[in-house]
């Protein structure tokens, strides 16, 4: 664990922190302006490839016509699935979420680079697939996905979907800083989840309000022929990055002092 981050988490545990809604929102807009177009284009290409790949897998397994019937079937709705069906859907969701999570982490890196006025490229989005953080990102995402799926599976099985949605929102709220804590704070998966819960628990309502505004901003992209939402999705990641920066911060790098040989002057 990064010593600076550990110290900051300990301070938050004992003293809490203050956060200014307007300041975070304004910083988010500035960061978003730098990553919106590039991030949107990369997301568009990623989702096109992802959907085509997923369609190809379904077609290869079931055949094209049968795959279309399965995808359109009313039986795929959670309320119409039996326990075995819910388990299969949950496992597929967990697998997809886990495999995509390092890509999502790339959006945070893009926001970080933009904040420092550093260049970012397509490769930035895939940076964490080959970094030492890959394992921790995957473990954290897997654990949270399993927890969410187990709770939702049990609730859907007893037919109380609204309660499942509420619990999913609560889990997402209290753990939304997990990946930033892994990639920026160098925390292990379990420590990152625990630390995220600690941080959010100190100011849950203002953080929820910020995230709700962020989600609304993302949803505005639907009016851009639906594809526009891919260009507004980076807004929520810019906001999460700014929240992390605002609350946890980044250790300042000390400038390298170049010794001067005065005797040679």
XYZ file of N, CA and C in Angstrom:
795
model
N 0.839 -1.199 0.000
C 0.000 0.000 0.000
C 0.870 1.243 0.000
N 0.492 2.229 -0.819
C 1.189 3.504 -0.830
C 1.093 4.145 0.548
N 2.262 4.515 1.115
C 2.295 5.061 2.477
C 1.499 6.353 2.584
N 1.576 7.189 1.549
C 0.852 8.460 1.558
C -0.652 8.229 1.557
N -1.092 7.272 0.749
C -2.521 6.958 0.676
C -2.995 6.344 1.985
N -2.194 5.456 2.565
C -2.546 4.851 3.854
C -2.724 5.926 4.923
N -1.795 6.879 4.932
C -1.877 7.972 5.905
C -3.145 8.781 5.686
N -3.470 9.042 4.418
C -4.663 9.834 4.100
C -5.938 9.080 4.502
N -5.986 7.783 4.264
C -7.152 6.988 4.660
C -7.321 7.000 6.175
N -6.210 6.898 6.897
C -6.261 6.955 8.360
C -6.783 8.310 8.840
N -6.368 9.387 8.158
C -6.856 10.730 8.504
C -8.361 10.835 8.275
N -8.817 10.258 7.161
C -10.251 10.286 6.846
C -11.049 9.501 7.882
N -10.507 8.376 8.320
C -11.179 7.567 9.344
C -11.407 8.367 10.619
N -10.389 9.135 11.010
C -10.454 9.841 12.291
C -11.044 11.244 12.191
N -10.813 11.918 11.046
C -11.201 13.326 10.948
C -12.252 13.608 9.875
N -12.456 12.667 8.964
C -13.372 12.918 7.857
C -12.742 13.860 6.840
N -13.564 14.504 6.032
C -13.062 15.435 5.030
C -14.208 16.318 4.560
N -13.854 17.441 3.954
C -14.849 18.332 3.367
C -14.737 18.255 1.853
N -15.856 18.362 1.172
C -15.849 18.326 -0.283
C -16.842 19.351 -0.802
N -16.427 20.151 -1.760
C -17.265 21.203 -2.319
C -17.896 20.735 -3.622
N -19.201 20.648 -3.657
C -19.929 20.137 -4.820
C -19.581 20.932 -6.080
N -19.659 22.261 -5.983
C -19.415 23.110 -7.138
C -18.004 22.996 -7.665
N -17.049 22.931 -6.766
C -15.647 22.837 -7.168
C -15.383 21.524 -7.912
N -15.894 20.413 -7.362
C -15.717 19.106 -8.003
C -16.392 19.093 -9.370
N -17.584 19.649 -9.449
C -18.322 19.654 -10.713
C -17.577 20.470 -11.770
N -17.083 21.631 -11.395
C -16.356 22.483 -12.350
C -15.068 21.819 -12.827
N -14.347 21.183 -11.906
C -13.130 20.474 -12.293
C -13.451 19.303 -13.223
N -14.593 18.658 -12.964
C -15.008 17.534 -13.814
C -15.258 17.998 -15.240
N -15.949 19.117 -15.393
C -16.240 19.656 -16.724
C -14.939 19.943 -17.474
N -13.971 20.553 -16.782
C -12.695 20.869 -17.427
C -11.972 19.604 -17.865
N -12.000 18.586 -17.021
C -11.338 17.328 -17.366
C -12.071 16.620 -18.504
N -13.385 16.646 -18.433
C -14.200 15.981 -19.454
C -13.970 16.582 -20.839
N -13.834 17.893 -20.902
C -13.600 18.557 -22.189
C -12.365 17.995 -22.892
N -11.377 17.585 -22.100
C -10.117 17.104 -22.671
C -10.204 15.661 -23.164
N -11.132 14.876 -22.586
C -11.166 13.443 -22.926
C -12.429 13.014 -23.664
N -13.409 13.915 -23.789
C -14.720 13.533 -24.331
C -14.637 12.928 -25.724
N -14.046 13.643 -26.665
C -14.033 13.187 -28.054
C -13.215 11.913 -28.213
N -12.002 11.919 -27.664
C -11.124 10.765 -27.820
C -11.700 9.552 -27.090
N -12.145 9.765 -25.851
C -12.716 8.672 -25.074
C -13.959 8.103 -25.739
N -14.812 8.983 -26.301
C -16.014 8.536 -26.979
C -15.718 7.694 -28.205
N -14.732 8.102 -28.994
C -14.359 7.350 -30.191
C -13.822 5.967 -29.832
N -12.984 5.920 -28.801
C -12.426 4.635 -28.371
C -13.534 3.731 -27.840
N -14.470 4.292 -27.072
C -15.593 3.505 -26.557
C -16.464 2.986 -27.694
N -16.684 3.830 -28.696
C -17.488 3.419 -29.847
C -16.851 2.216 -30.548
N -15.551 2.305 -30.814
C -14.850 1.216 -31.482
C -14.855 -0.044 -30.622
N -14.667 0.142 -29.306
C -14.632 -0.996 -28.389
C -15.974 -1.720 -28.376
N -17.074 -0.961 -28.269
C -18.389 -1.590 -28.183
C -18.789 -2.251 -29.498
N -18.375 -1.665 -30.627
C -18.662 -2.294 -31.916
C -17.973 -3.654 -31.990
N -16.677 -3.665 -31.627
C -15.910 -4.913 -31.651
C -16.482 -5.902 -30.643
N -16.853 -5.402 -29.461
C -17.386 -6.264 -28.400
C -18.700 -6.912 -28.822
N -19.612 -6.115 -29.384
C -20.915 -6.638 -29.796
C -20.760 -7.638 -30.936
N -19.899 -7.302 -31.902
C -19.666 -8.228 -33.020
C -19.050 -9.541 -32.526
N -18.112 -9.419 -31.577
C -17.477 -10.616 -31.022
C -18.463 -11.474 -30.261
N -19.318 -10.828 -29.458
C -20.317 -11.555 -28.671
C -21.345 -12.220 -29.590
N -21.735 -11.494 -30.630
C -22.687 -12.059 -31.595
C -22.079 -13.262 -32.306
N -20.788 -13.149 -32.643
C -20.098 -14.251 -33.307
C -20.028 -15.495 -32.444
N -19.785 -15.295 -31.138
C -19.712 -16.424 -30.204
C -21.073 -17.110 -30.097
N -22.154 -16.309 -29.950
C -23.505 -16.873 -29.860
C -23.867 -17.627 -31.135
N -23.504 -17.017 -32.286
C -23.832 -17.650 -33.576
C -23.077 -18.952 -33.760
N -21.808 -18.962 -33.308
C -20.991 -20.169 -33.452
C -21.520 -21.307 -32.582
N -22.055 -20.945 -31.407
C -22.548 -21.968 -30.479
C -23.948 -22.449 -30.853
N -24.844 -21.487 -31.167
C -26.244 -21.847 -31.366
C -26.703 -21.761 -32.826
N -25.889 -21.112 -33.680
C -26.356 -20.836 -35.035
C -27.006 -19.466 -35.072
N -26.920 -18.770 -36.191
C -27.392 -17.385 -36.271
C -28.869 -17.240 -35.943
N -29.719 -18.036 -36.564
C -31.174 -17.922 -36.346
C -31.549 -18.239 -34.907
N -30.950 -19.288 -34.366
C -31.265 -19.695 -32.992
C -30.774 -18.654 -31.992
N -29.598 -18.060 -32.279
C -29.045 -17.034 -31.393
C -29.963 -15.823 -31.330
N -30.510 -15.418 -32.485
C -31.439 -14.288 -32.519
C -32.708 -14.595 -31.727
N -33.194 -15.828 -31.831
C -34.386 -16.219 -31.083
C -34.147 -16.167 -29.582
N -32.954 -16.620 -29.181
C -32.612 -16.628 -27.747
C -32.536 -15.210 -27.207
N -31.878 -14.320 -27.969
C -31.695 -12.937 -27.518
C -33.018 -12.184 -27.443
N -33.971 -12.551 -28.332
C -35.267 -11.873 -28.349
C -36.274 -12.529 -27.413
N -35.934 -13.670 -26.883
C -36.881 -14.451 -26.087
C -37.268 -13.741 -24.798
N -38.562 -13.827 -24.475
C -39.068 -13.281 -23.217
C -38.545 -14.077 -22.026
N -38.072 -15.306 -22.290
C -37.599 -16.165 -21.210
C -36.309 -15.661 -20.583
N -35.626 -14.712 -21.257
C -34.370 -14.187 -20.716
C -34.592 -13.142 -19.637
N -35.826 -12.680 -19.470
C -36.105 -11.720 -18.404
C -35.888 -12.395 -17.052
N -35.239 -11.696 -16.093
C -34.928 -12.299 -14.787
C -36.127 -12.940 -14.099
N -37.286 -12.277 -14.213
C -38.468 -12.810 -13.522
C -38.971 -14.112 -14.133
N -38.514 -14.404 -15.383
C -38.958 -15.624 -16.050
C -37.949 -16.764 -15.966
N -36.832 -16.509 -15.325
C -35.770 -17.512 -15.250
C -35.895 -18.352 -13.979
N -35.505 -19.621 -14.085
C -35.434 -20.443 -12.883
C -34.070 -20.244 -12.228
N -33.812 -20.949 -11.143
C -32.562 -20.760 -10.400
C -31.344 -21.053 -11.274
N -31.433 -22.102 -12.090
C -30.321 -22.459 -12.968
C -30.079 -21.362 -14.002
N -31.162 -20.827 -14.573
C -31.040 -19.753 -15.563
C -30.429 -18.502 -14.971
N -30.864 -18.148 -13.752
C -30.296 -16.983 -13.065
C -28.805 -17.163 -12.810
N -28.419 -18.394 -12.469
C -27.009 -18.687 -12.213
C -26.179 -18.499 -13.480
N -26.685 -19.010 -14.611
C -25.971 -18.881 -15.886
C -25.815 -17.409 -16.275
N -26.910 -16.647 -16.192
C -26.874 -15.225 -16.542
C -25.907 -14.479 -15.630
N -25.924 -14.816 -14.344
C -25.030 -14.168 -13.379
C -23.571 -14.455 -13.705
N -23.267 -15.705 -14.043
C -21.884 -16.080 -14.374
C -21.397 -15.359 -15.626
N -22.284 -15.233 -16.618
C -21.927 -14.516 -17.847
C -21.668 -13.037 -17.534
N -22.532 -12.433 -16.718
C -22.374 -11.021 -16.345
C -21.082 -10.791 -15.583
N -20.767 -11.699 -14.655
C -19.545 -11.586 -13.867
C -18.325 -11.687 -14.774
N -18.352 -12.650 -15.699
C -17.222 -12.857 -16.604
C -16.989 -11.635 -17.488
N -18.066 -11.098 -18.059
C -17.947 -9.932 -18.936
C -17.458 -8.716 -18.153
N -18.076 -8.469 -16.993
C -17.676 -7.320 -16.175
C -16.228 -7.384 -15.742
N -15.780 -8.574 -15.386
C -14.403 -8.760 -14.932
C -13.407 -8.524 -16.064
N -13.714 -9.047 -17.248
C -12.807 -8.914 -18.384
C -12.745 -7.473 -18.908
N -13.843 -6.745 -18.759
C -13.899 -5.368 -19.275
C -13.305 -4.362 -18.276
N -13.239 -4.720 -17.005
C -12.826 -3.769 -15.964
C -11.465 -3.103 -16.192
N -10.433 -3.808 -16.678
C -9.164 -3.105 -16.943
C -9.297 -2.047 -18.038
N -10.206 -2.289 -18.988
C -10.466 -1.298 -20.032
C -11.084 -0.043 -19.417
N -12.040 -0.244 -18.509
C -12.676 0.877 -17.815
C -11.632 1.658 -17.009
N -10.698 0.929 -16.406
C -9.628 1.591 -15.644
C -8.821 2.513 -16.550
N -8.750 2.162 -17.843
C -8.039 3.007 -18.791
C -8.661 4.390 -18.926
N -9.974 4.503 -18.705
C -10.627 5.812 -18.731
C -10.135 6.695 -17.587
N -9.880 6.073 -16.431
C -9.344 6.840 -15.303
C -7.920 7.323 -15.609
N -7.140 6.462 -16.251
C -5.780 6.860 -16.625
C -5.816 7.998 -17.642
N -6.757 7.918 -18.572
C -6.916 8.981 -19.554
C -7.249 10.308 -18.860
N -8.158 10.242 -17.881
C -8.523 11.445 -17.120
C -7.322 11.981 -16.344
N -6.512 11.070 -15.797
C -5.316 11.459 -15.057
C -4.312 12.147 -15.974
N -4.090 11.563 -17.160
C -3.169 12.160 -18.122
C -3.648 13.545 -18.555
N -4.965 13.662 -18.780
C -5.536 14.944 -19.182
C -5.355 15.980 -18.079
N -5.508 15.548 -16.833
C -5.345 16.455 -15.691
C -3.927 17.010 -15.617
N -2.960 16.186 -16.035
C -1.557 16.606 -16.007
C -1.105 17.174 -17.353
N -2.069 17.338 -18.275
C -1.777 17.827 -19.625
C -0.762 16.948 -20.344
N -0.882 15.634 -20.131
C -0.033 14.671 -20.821
C -0.818 14.023 -21.953
N -0.125 13.573 -22.977
C -0.778 12.935 -24.118
C -1.366 11.579 -23.720
N -2.431 11.193 -24.401
C -2.978 9.846 -24.234
C -3.371 9.328 -25.608
N -3.346 8.008 -25.746
C -3.585 7.380 -27.041
C -4.562 6.224 -26.866
N -4.838 5.519 -27.958
C -5.720 4.345 -27.882
C -5.150 3.329 -26.906
N -3.837 3.179 -26.913
C -3.183 2.217 -26.023
C -3.412 2.531 -24.550
N -3.718 3.800 -24.244
C -3.971 4.192 -22.852
C -5.143 3.399 -22.271
N -6.157 3.141 -23.097
C -7.340 2.428 -22.636
C -7.042 0.972 -22.295
N -5.978 0.440 -22.869
C -5.631 -0.968 -22.634
C -4.401 -1.115 -21.734
N -4.000 -0.006 -21.144
C -2.768 0.013 -20.339
C -2.791 -1.005 -19.208
N -3.954 -1.143 -18.556
C -4.019 -1.977 -17.357
C -4.210 -3.463 -17.638
N -4.293 -3.832 -18.916
C -4.309 -5.255 -19.252
C -2.909 -5.858 -19.143
N -1.900 -5.017 -19.167
C -0.531 -5.513 -19.107
C 0.235 -4.952 -17.914
N -0.433 -4.208 -17.076
C 0.239 -3.597 -15.932
C 0.177 -4.524 -14.724
N 0.994 -4.249 -13.699
C 0.943 -5.071 -12.472
C -0.373 -4.925 -11.712
N -1.200 -3.933 -12.095
C -2.474 -3.715 -11.423
C -3.580 -4.620 -11.964
N -3.333 -5.295 -13.076
C -4.360 -6.110 -13.738
C -4.994 -7.099 -12.767
N -4.165 -7.827 -12.041
C -4.674 -8.854 -11.135
C -5.596 -8.264 -10.079
N -5.186 -7.149 -9.478
C -5.995 -6.554 -8.409
C -7.297 -5.975 -8.949
N -7.258 -5.382 -10.147
C -8.479 -4.854 -10.765
C -9.468 -5.981 -11.004
N -8.978 -7.092 -11.548
C -9.830 -8.238 -11.857
C -10.393 -8.862 -10.581
N -9.553 -9.010 -9.559
C -10.016 -9.609 -8.299
C -11.103 -8.746 -7.666
N -10.865 -7.436 -7.602
C -11.839 -6.528 -6.987
C -13.158 -6.550 -7.744
N -13.079 -6.473 -9.071
C -14.293 -6.488 -9.888
C -15.039 -7.810 -9.745
N -14.285 -8.897 -9.727
C -14.896 -10.217 -9.583
C -15.627 -10.334 -8.246
N -14.985 -9.926 -7.167
C -15.594 -10.025 -5.837
C -16.872 -9.200 -5.742
N -16.816 -7.959 -6.249
C -17.987 -7.081 -6.191
C -19.102 -7.600 -7.100
N -18.727 -8.138 -8.257
C -19.727 -8.685 -9.182
C -20.413 -9.914 -8.590
N -19.627 -10.775 -7.942
C -20.191 -11.970 -7.305
C -21.153 -11.565 -6.189
N -20.735 -10.597 -5.362
C -21.589 -10.126 -4.271
C -22.902 -9.577 -4.808
N -22.804 -8.720 -5.823
C -24.002 -8.117 -6.403
C -24.897 -9.173 -7.047
N -24.293 -10.121 -7.762
C -25.069 -11.159 -8.440
C -25.770 -12.089 -7.453
N -25.059 -12.445 -6.374
C -25.669 -13.320 -5.367
C -26.875 -12.650 -4.711
N -26.704 -11.382 -4.353
C -27.796 -10.659 -3.703
C -28.969 -10.487 -4.660
N -28.666 -10.044 -5.898
C -29.738 -9.826 -6.869
C -30.403 -11.129 -7.290
N -29.569 -12.189 -7.409
C -30.142 -13.487 -7.771
C -31.138 -13.961 -6.729
N -30.757 -13.819 -5.460
C -31.645 -14.248 -4.370
C -32.914 -13.404 -4.327
N -32.755 -12.088 -4.531
C -33.912 -11.189 -4.470
C -34.840 -11.396 -5.667
N -34.242 -11.581 -6.872
C -35.076 -11.838 -8.053
C -35.815 -13.168 -7.938
N -35.156 -14.126 -7.281
C -35.775 -15.450 -7.122
C -37.019 -15.367 -6.242
N -36.987 -14.462 -5.261
C -38.167 -14.294 -4.394
C -39.047 -13.148 -4.894
N -38.710 -12.638 -6.112
C -39.535 -11.660 -6.826
C -39.698 -10.343 -6.074
N -38.558 -9.751 -5.667
C -38.574 -8.394 -5.109
C -37.514 -7.580 -5.858
N -37.695 -7.347 -7.164
C -36.664 -6.699 -7.984
C -36.291 -5.299 -7.527
N -37.237 -4.545 -6.997
C -36.944 -3.171 -6.563
C -35.895 -3.162 -5.462
N -36.019 -4.092 -4.524
C -35.051 -4.175 -3.435
C -33.662 -4.504 -3.972
N -33.603 -5.366 -4.979
C -32.324 -5.714 -5.590
C -31.666 -4.512 -6.215
N -32.475 -3.672 -6.876
C -31.941 -2.460 -7.511
C -31.377 -1.503 -6.463
N -32.077 -1.373 -5.341
C -31.629 -0.480 -4.265
C -30.300 -0.960 -3.689
N -30.191 -2.258 -3.445
C -28.955 -2.817 -2.889
C -27.808 -2.673 -3.873
N -28.073 -2.842 -5.163
C -27.035 -2.672 -6.182
C -26.510 -1.240 -6.191
N -27.422 -0.284 -6.043
C -27.030 1.130 -6.001
C -26.157 1.398 -4.782
N -26.533 0.828 -3.645
C -25.763 1.030 -2.413
C -24.365 0.438 -2.542
N -24.272 -0.770 -3.088
C -22.966 -1.406 -3.282
C -22.105 -0.580 -4.220
N -22.705 -0.121 -5.331
C -21.961 0.685 -6.312
C -21.493 1.994 -5.699
N -22.347 2.629 -4.894
C -21.995 3.902 -4.263
C -20.798 3.749 -3.339
N -20.846 2.760 -2.473
C -19.797 2.627 -1.458
C -18.497 2.032 -2.000
N -18.518 1.519 -3.208
C -17.298 0.904 -3.750
C -16.804 1.576 -5.033
N -17.357 2.737 -5.397
C -17.015 3.334 -6.686
C -15.579 3.853 -6.763
N -14.914 3.992 -5.626
C -13.522 4.449 -5.627
C -12.525 3.286 -5.609
N -13.019 2.067 -5.717
C -12.148 0.894 -5.618
C -11.049 0.877 -6.680
N -11.418 1.002 -7.945
C -10.414 0.940 -9.014
C -9.430 2.102 -8.948
N -9.888 3.357 -8.743
C -8.907 4.439 -8.568
C -7.943 4.193 -7.411
N -8.427 3.602 -6.323
C -7.547 3.315 -5.185
C -6.514 2.242 -5.533
N -6.867 1.347 -6.457
C -5.916 0.317 -6.889
C -4.862 0.914 -7.811
N -5.298 1.648 -8.833
C -4.351 2.113 -9.854
C -3.590 3.375 -9.459
N -4.188 4.216 -8.610
C -3.504 5.432 -8.186
C -2.922 5.318 -6.774
N -3.590 4.523 -5.929
C -3.131 4.389 -4.549
C -2.311 3.141 -4.296
N -2.207 2.276 -5.336
C -1.411 1.047 -5.222
C -1.910 0.144 -4.095
N -3.231 0.067 -3.923
C -3.821 -0.786 -2.897
C -4.182 -2.147 -3.484
N -4.160 -3.165 -2.639
C -4.632 -4.478 -3.029
C -6.164 -4.446 -3.121
N -6.727 -5.426 -3.796
C -8.166 -5.440 -4.071
C -9.017 -5.286 -2.807
N -8.767 -6.124 -1.808
C -9.569 -6.084 -0.571
C -9.395 -4.753 0.138
N -8.153 -4.274 0.236
C -7.886 -2.990 0.899
C -8.560 -1.841 0.161
N -8.572 -1.922 -1.171
C -9.197 -0.864 -1.967
C -10.700 -0.818 -1.726
N -11.330 -1.997 -1.671
C -12.776 -2.059 -1.408
C -13.077 -1.506 -0.018
N -12.312 -1.943 0.972
C -12.516 -1.469 2.351
C -12.306 0.038 2.450
N -11.249 0.532 1.797
C -10.935 1.966 1.859
C -12.002 2.791 1.169
N -12.541 2.288 0.058
C -13.613 2.985 -0.645
C -14.839 3.122 0.259
N -15.179 2.052 0.957
C -16.319 2.092 1.877
C -16.083 3.124 2.981
N -14.867 3.163 3.513
C -14.519 4.117 4.570
C -14.674 5.550 4.074
N -14.151 5.825 2.891
C -14.188 7.183 2.339
C -15.624 7.622 2.064
N -16.383 6.772 1.389
C -17.754 7.135 1.018
C -18.640 7.285 2.255
N -18.401 6.460 3.266
C -19.232 6.495 4.473
C -19.163 7.835 5.199
N -18.101 8.594 4.967
C -17.943 9.889 5.636
C -18.809 10.983 5.000
N -19.065 10.871 3.685
C -19.879 11.874 2.988
C -20.759 11.208 1.922
N -21.600 10.251 2.303
C -22.355 9.482 1.302
C -23.353 10.309 0.497
N -23.979 11.298 1.104
C -25.058 12.013 0.423
C -24.534 12.978 -0.636
N -23.471 13.698 -0.319
C -22.922 14.617 -1.314
C -22.266 13.845 -2.458
N -21.636 12.707 -2.144
C -21.043 11.882 -3.198
C -22.130 11.266 -4.067
N -23.228 10.836 -3.449
C -24.354 10.305 -4.213
C -24.926 11.390 -5.127
N -25.044 12.610 -4.601
C -25.575 13.715 -5.399
C -24.680 13.991 -6.611
N -23.371 13.968 -6.406
C -22.432 14.181 -7.499
C -22.568 13.092 -8.560
N -22.646 11.852 -8.121
C -22.756 10.737 -9.060
C -24.085 10.761 -9.810
N -25.147 11.159 -9.132
C -26.456 11.264 -9.797
C -26.398 12.313 -10.903
N -25.776 13.456 -10.596
C -25.617 14.508 -11.612
C -24.769 13.983 -12.769
N -23.719 13.225 -12.432
C -22.867 12.643 -13.461
C -23.632 11.679 -14.359
N -24.475 10.849 -13.756
C -25.268 9.878 -14.528
C -26.286 10.596 -15.414
N -26.878 11.665 -14.885
C -27.816 12.455 -15.696
C -27.107 13.040 -16.903
N -25.886 13.549 -16.679
C -25.100 14.114 -17.784
C -24.799 13.046 -18.833
N -24.502 11.830 -18.374
C -24.240 10.726 -19.303
C -25.501 10.402 -20.096
N -26.640 10.360 -19.426
C -27.904 9.998 -20.085
C -28.321 11.006 -21.147
N -27.840 12.243 -21.051
C -28.165 13.242 -22.068
C -27.649 12.829 -23.435
N -26.658 11.945 -23.444
C -26.111 11.477 -24.714
C -27.098 10.666 -25.527
N -28.167 10.177 -24.893
C -29.191 9.400 -25.602
C -29.833 10.248 -26.699
N -29.900 11.575 -26.462
C -30.532 12.456 -27.440
C -29.670 12.640 -28.682
N -28.413 12.194 -28.617
C -27.540 12.279 -29.781
C -27.581 10.992 -30.571
N -28.784 10.624 -31.044
C -28.983 9.390 -31.821
C -28.516 8.156 -31.055
N -28.609 8.196 -29.739
C -28.215 7.094 -28.843
C -26.700 6.881 -28.817
N -26.045 7.003 -29.984
C -24.587 6.829 -30.028
C -23.909 7.899 -29.181
N -24.571 9.037 -29.046
C -24.002 10.141 -28.276
C -23.667 9.773 -26.845
N -24.356 8.754 -26.325
C -24.099 8.363 -24.933
C -22.671 7.848 -24.757
N -22.093 7.302 -25.821
C -20.704 6.840 -25.743
C -19.747 8.001 -25.549
N -20.160 9.201 -25.978
C -19.320 10.381 -25.838
C -19.589 11.125 -24.528
N -20.677 10.756 -23.846
C -20.935 11.348 -22.534
C -20.533 10.416 -21.392
N -20.341 9.126 -21.693
C -19.894 8.175 -20.667
C -18.594 8.633 -19.983
N -17.607 9.181 -20.732
C -16.373 9.624 -20.062
C -16.604 10.651 -18.960
N -17.770 11.339 -18.980
C -18.046 12.356 -17.955
C -18.051 11.743 -16.563
N -18.685 10.578 -16.404
C -18.786 9.973 -15.077
C -17.418 9.519 -14.582
N -16.562 9.080 -15.519
C -15.220 8.648 -15.120
C -14.325 9.844 -14.806
N -14.544 10.938 -15.527
C -13.834 12.179 -15.200
C -14.242 12.646 -13.803
N -15.533 12.499 -13.484
C -16.022 12.920 -12.170
C -15.436 12.055 -11.051
N -15.422 10.744 -11.254
C -14.858 9.844 -10.234
C -13.374 10.156 -10.031
N -12.660 10.415 -11.132
C -11.246 10.774 -11.017
C -11.079 12.052 -10.198
N -11.889 13.059 -10.492
C -11.777 14.342 -9.775
C -12.124 14.151 -8.298
N -13.143 13.329 -8.005
C -13.494 13.046 -6.605
C -12.308 12.404 -5.896
N -11.674 11.422 -6.546
C -10.497 10.777 -5.951
C -9.394 11.806 -5.716
N -9.124 12.624 -6.715
C -8.078 13.645 -6.598
C -8.400 14.617 -5.473
N -9.672 14.996 -5.368
C -10.109 15.973 -4.370
C -9.999 15.416 -2.950
N -10.370 14.146 -2.775
C -10.397 13.557 -1.438
C -9.056 12.928 -1.042
N -8.508 12.092 -1.907
C -7.266 11.376 -1.601
C -6.050 12.169 -2.047
N -6.104 12.669 -3.268
C -5.005 13.470 -3.802
C -3.858 12.612 -4.321
N -2.903 13.283 -4.911
C -1.707 12.633 -5.438
C -0.483 13.251 -4.777
N 0.469 12.412 -4.346
C 1.681 12.968 -3.728
C 2.445 13.809 -4.737
N 2.867 14.976 -4.299
C 3.627 15.850 -5.181
C 5.029 15.309 -5.367
N 5.456 15.307 -6.623
C 6.810 14.848 -6.909
C 7.797 15.963 -6.608
N 8.810 15.605 -5.863
C 9.821 16.589 -5.539
C 10.700 16.847 -6.763
N 10.961 18.136 -7.007
C 11.807 18.470 -8.139
C 13.229 18.007 -7.880
N 13.807 17.454 -8.937
C 15.166 16.957 -8.811
C 16.133 18.131 -8.724
N 16.953 18.140 -7.709
C 17.921 19.215 -7.509
C 19.234 18.813 -8.165
N 19.673 19.621 -9.131
C 20.921 19.329 -9.823
C 22.054 20.036 -9.109
N 22.977 19.265 -8.534
C 24.080 19.886 -7.787
C 24.938 20.751 -8.698
N 25.381 21.854 -8.182
C 26.223 22.785 -8.942
C 27.640 22.757 -8.407
N 28.580 22.619 -9.295
C 29.986 22.617 -8.883
C 30.499 24.057 -8.938
N 30.399 24.735 -7.786
C 30.763 26.151 -7.731
C 32.258 26.367 -7.974
N 33.061 25.346 -7.701
C 34.486 25.525 -7.848
C 34.890 25.698 -9.318
N 33.996 25.199 -10.227
C 34.337 25.293 -11.626
C 33.917 26.612 -12.267
N 33.161 27.466 -11.462
C 32.713 28.746 -11.993
C 33.818 29.775 -11.944
